mmCIF file of N, CA and C and ligand atoms in Angstrom:
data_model
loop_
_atom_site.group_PDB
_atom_site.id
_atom_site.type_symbol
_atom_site.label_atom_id
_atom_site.label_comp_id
_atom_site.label_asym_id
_atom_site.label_seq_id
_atom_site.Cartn_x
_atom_site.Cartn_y
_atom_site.Cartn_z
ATOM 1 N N UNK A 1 0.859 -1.190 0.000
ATOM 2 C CA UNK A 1 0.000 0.000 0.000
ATOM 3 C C UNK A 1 0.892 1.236 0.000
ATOM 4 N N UNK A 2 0.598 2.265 -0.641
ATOM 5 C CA UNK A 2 1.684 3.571 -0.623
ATOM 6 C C UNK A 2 1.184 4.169 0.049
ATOM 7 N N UNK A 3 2.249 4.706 0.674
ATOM 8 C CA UNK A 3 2.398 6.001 1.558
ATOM 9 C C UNK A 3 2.509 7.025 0.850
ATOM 10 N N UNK A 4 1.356 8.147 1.811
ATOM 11 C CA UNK A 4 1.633 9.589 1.180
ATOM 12 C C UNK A 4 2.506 10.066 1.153
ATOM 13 N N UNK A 5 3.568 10.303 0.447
ATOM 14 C CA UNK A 5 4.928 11.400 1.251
ATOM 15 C C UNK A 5 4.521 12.865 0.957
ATOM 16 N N UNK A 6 3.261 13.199 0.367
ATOM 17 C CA UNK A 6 3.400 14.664 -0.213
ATOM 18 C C UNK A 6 3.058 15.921 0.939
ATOM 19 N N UNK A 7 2.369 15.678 2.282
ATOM 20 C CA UNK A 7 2.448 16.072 3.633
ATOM 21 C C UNK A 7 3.666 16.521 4.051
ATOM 22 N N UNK A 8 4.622 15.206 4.054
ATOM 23 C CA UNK A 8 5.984 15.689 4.390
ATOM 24 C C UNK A 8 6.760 16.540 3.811
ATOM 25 N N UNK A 9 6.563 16.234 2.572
ATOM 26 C CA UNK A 9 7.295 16.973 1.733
ATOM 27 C C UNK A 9 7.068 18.809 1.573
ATOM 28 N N UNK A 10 5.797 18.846 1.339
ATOM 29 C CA UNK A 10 5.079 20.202 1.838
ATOM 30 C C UNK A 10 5.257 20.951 2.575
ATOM 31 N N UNK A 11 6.342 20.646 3.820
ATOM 32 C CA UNK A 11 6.136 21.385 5.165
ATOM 33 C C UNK A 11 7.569 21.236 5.185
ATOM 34 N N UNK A 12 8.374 20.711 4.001
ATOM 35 C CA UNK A 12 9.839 20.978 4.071
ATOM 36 C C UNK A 12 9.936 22.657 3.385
ATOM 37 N N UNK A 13 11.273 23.224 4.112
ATOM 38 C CA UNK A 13 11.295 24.950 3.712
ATOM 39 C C UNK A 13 12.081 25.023 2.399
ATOM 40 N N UNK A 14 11.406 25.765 1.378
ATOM 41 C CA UNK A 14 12.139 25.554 -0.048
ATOM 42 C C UNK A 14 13.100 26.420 0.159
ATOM 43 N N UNK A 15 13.348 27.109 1.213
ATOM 44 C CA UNK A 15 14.489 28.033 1.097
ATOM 45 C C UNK A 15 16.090 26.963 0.865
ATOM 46 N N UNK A 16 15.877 26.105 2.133
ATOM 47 C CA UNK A 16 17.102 25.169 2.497
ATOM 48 C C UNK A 16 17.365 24.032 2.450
ATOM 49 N N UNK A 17 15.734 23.468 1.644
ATOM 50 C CA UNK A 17 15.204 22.664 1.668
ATOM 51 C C UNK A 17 15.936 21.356 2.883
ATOM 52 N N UNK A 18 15.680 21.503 4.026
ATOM 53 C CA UNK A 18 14.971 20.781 4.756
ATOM 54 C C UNK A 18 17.106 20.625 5.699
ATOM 55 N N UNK A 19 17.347 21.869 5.068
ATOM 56 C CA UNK A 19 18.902 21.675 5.860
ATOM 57 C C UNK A 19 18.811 23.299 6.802
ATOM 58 N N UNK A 20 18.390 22.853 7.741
ATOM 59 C CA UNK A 20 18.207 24.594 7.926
ATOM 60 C C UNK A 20 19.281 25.423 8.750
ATOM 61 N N UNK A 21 20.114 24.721 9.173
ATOM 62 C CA UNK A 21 21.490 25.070 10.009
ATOM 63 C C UNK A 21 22.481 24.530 9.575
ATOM 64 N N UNK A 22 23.690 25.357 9.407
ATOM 65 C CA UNK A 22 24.917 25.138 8.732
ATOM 66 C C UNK A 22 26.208 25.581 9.671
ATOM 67 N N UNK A 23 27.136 24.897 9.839
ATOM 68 C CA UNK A 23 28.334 25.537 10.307
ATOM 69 C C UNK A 23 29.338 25.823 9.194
ATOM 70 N N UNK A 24 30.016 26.834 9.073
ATOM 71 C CA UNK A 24 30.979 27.436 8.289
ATOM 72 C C UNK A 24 32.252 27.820 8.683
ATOM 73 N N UNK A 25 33.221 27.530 8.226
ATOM 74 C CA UNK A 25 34.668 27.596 8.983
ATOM 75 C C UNK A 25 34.939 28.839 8.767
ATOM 76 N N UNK A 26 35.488 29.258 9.442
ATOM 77 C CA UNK A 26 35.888 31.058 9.103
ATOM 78 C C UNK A 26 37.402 30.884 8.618
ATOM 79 N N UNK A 27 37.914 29.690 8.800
ATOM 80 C CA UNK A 27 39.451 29.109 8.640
ATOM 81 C C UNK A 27 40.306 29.314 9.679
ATOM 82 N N UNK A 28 41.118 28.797 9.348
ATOM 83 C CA UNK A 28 42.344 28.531 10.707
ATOM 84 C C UNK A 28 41.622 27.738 11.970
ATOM 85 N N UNK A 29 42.522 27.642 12.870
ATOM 86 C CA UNK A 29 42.435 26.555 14.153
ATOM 87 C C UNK A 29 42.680 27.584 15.573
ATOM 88 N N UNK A 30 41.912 27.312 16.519
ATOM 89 C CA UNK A 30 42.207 28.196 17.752
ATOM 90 C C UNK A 30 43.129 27.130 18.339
ATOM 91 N N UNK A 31 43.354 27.738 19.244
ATOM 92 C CA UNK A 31 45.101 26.978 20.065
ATOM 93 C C UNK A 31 44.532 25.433 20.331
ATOM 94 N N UNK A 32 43.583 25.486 20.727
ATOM 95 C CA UNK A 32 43.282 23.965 20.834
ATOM 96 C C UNK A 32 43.310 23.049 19.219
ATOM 97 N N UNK A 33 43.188 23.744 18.488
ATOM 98 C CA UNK A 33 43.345 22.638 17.369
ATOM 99 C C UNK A 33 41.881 22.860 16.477
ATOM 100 N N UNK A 34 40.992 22.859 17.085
ATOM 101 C CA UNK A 34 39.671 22.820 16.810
ATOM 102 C C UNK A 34 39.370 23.936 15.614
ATOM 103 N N UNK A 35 38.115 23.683 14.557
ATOM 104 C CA UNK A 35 38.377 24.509 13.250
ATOM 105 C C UNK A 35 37.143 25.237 13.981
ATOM 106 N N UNK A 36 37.917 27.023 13.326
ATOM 107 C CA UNK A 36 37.068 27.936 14.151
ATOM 108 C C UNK A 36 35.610 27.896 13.255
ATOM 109 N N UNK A 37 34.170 27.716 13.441
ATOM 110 C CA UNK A 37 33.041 27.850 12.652
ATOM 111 C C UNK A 37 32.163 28.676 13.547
ATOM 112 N N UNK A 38 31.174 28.837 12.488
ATOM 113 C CA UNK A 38 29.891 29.668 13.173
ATOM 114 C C UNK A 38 28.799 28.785 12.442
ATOM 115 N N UNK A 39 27.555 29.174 13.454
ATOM 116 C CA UNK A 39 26.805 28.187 12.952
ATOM 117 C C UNK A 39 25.191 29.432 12.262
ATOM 118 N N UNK A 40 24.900 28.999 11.260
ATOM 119 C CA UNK A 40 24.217 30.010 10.673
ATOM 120 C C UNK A 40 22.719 29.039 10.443
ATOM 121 N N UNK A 41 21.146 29.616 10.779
ATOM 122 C CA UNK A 41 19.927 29.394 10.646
ATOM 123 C C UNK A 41 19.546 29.861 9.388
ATOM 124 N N UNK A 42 18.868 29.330 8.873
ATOM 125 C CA UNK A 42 18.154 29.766 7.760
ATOM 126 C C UNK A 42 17.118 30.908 7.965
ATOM 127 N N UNK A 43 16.821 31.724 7.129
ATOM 128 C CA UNK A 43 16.106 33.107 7.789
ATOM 129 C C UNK A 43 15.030 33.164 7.365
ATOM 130 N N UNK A 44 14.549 31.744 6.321
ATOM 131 C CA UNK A 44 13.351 31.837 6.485
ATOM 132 C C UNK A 44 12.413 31.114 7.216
ATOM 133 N N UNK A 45 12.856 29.972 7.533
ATOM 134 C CA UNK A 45 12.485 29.146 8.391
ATOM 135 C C UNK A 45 12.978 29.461 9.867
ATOM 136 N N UNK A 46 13.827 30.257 10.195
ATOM 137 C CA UNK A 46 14.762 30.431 11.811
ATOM 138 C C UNK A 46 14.985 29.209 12.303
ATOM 139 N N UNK A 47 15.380 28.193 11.437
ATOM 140 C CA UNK A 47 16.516 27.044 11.737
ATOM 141 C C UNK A 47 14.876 25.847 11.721
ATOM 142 N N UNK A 48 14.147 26.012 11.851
ATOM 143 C CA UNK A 48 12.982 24.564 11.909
ATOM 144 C C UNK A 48 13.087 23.757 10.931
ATOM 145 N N UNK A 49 13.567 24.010 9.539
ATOM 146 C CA UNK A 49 13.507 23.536 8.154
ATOM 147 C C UNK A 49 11.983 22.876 7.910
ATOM 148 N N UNK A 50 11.179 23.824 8.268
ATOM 149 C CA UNK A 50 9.714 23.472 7.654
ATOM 150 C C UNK A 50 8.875 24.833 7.863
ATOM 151 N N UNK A 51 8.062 25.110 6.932
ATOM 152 C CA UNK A 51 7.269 25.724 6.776
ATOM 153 C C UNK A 51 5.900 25.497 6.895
ATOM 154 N N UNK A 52 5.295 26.667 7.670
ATOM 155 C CA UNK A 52 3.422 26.114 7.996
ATOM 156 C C UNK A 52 3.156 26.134 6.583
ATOM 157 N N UNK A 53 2.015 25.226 6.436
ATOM 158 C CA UNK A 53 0.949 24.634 4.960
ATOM 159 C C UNK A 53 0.731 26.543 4.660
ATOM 160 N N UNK A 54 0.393 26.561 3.193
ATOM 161 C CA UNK A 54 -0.345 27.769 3.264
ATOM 162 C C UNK A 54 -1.718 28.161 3.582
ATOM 163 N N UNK A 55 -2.247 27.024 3.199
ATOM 164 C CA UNK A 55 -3.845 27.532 3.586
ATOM 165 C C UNK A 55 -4.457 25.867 3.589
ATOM 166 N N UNK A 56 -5.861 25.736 4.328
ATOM 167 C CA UNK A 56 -6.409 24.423 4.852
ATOM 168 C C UNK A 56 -6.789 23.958 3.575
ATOM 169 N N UNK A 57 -7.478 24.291 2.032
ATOM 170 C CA UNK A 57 -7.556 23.914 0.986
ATOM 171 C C UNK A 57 -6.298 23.232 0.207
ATOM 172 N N UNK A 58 -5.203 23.862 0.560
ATOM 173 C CA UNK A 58 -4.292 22.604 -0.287
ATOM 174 C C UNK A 58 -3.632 21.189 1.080
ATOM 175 N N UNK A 59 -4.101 21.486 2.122
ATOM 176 C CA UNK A 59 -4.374 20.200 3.233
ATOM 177 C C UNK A 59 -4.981 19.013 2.457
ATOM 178 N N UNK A 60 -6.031 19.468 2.337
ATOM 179 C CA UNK A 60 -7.134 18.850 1.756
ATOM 180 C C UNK A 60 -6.980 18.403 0.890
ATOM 181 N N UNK A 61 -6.678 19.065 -0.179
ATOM 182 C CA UNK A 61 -6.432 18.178 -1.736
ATOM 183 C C UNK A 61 -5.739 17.235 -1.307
ATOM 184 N N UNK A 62 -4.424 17.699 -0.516
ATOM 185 C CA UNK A 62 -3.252 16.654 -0.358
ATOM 186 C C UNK A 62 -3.665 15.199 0.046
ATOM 187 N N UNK A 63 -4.848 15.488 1.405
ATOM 188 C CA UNK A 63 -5.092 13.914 1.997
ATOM 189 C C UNK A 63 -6.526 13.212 1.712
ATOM 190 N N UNK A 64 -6.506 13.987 0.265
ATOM 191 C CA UNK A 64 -8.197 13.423 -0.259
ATOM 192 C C UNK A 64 -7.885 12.557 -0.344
ATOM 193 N N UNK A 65 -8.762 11.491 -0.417
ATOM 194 C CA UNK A 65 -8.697 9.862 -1.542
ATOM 195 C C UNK A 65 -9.381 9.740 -2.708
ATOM 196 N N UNK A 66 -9.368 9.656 -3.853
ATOM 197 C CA UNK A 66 -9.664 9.528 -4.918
ATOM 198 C C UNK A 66 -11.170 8.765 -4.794
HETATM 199 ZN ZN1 ZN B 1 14.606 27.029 5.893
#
């Protein structure tokens, strides 16, 4: 029997799609060794990597049954 995936998929954020936090090396190593990074959120999502549905009508289509 198939599973819906189109729910899930829907509520992933097309900005980052579904990666919503990143660390980035700024380069080089602090005395301990360790690589210096910062860790950056996505700004449209603020790091959740999902977005609310837009409206209760495309809910619906999504989990009709034929
Ligand atoms: Zn996002």
């Amino acid at each position: 029997m198939a599973q819906p995936t189109t729910p899930a998929l829907a509520r992933v954020c097309s900005n980052c799609d579904g990666f919503p936090s990143v660390r980035i090396t700024l380069g080089g190593r602090d005395r301990h060794g360790n690589l210096r990074t910062i860790t950056v959120h996505c700004p449209a999502c603020h790091g959740t990597g999902t977005r609310p549905t837009r409206s209760v009508r495309s809910v619906q289509l999504v989990g009709s049954r034929a």
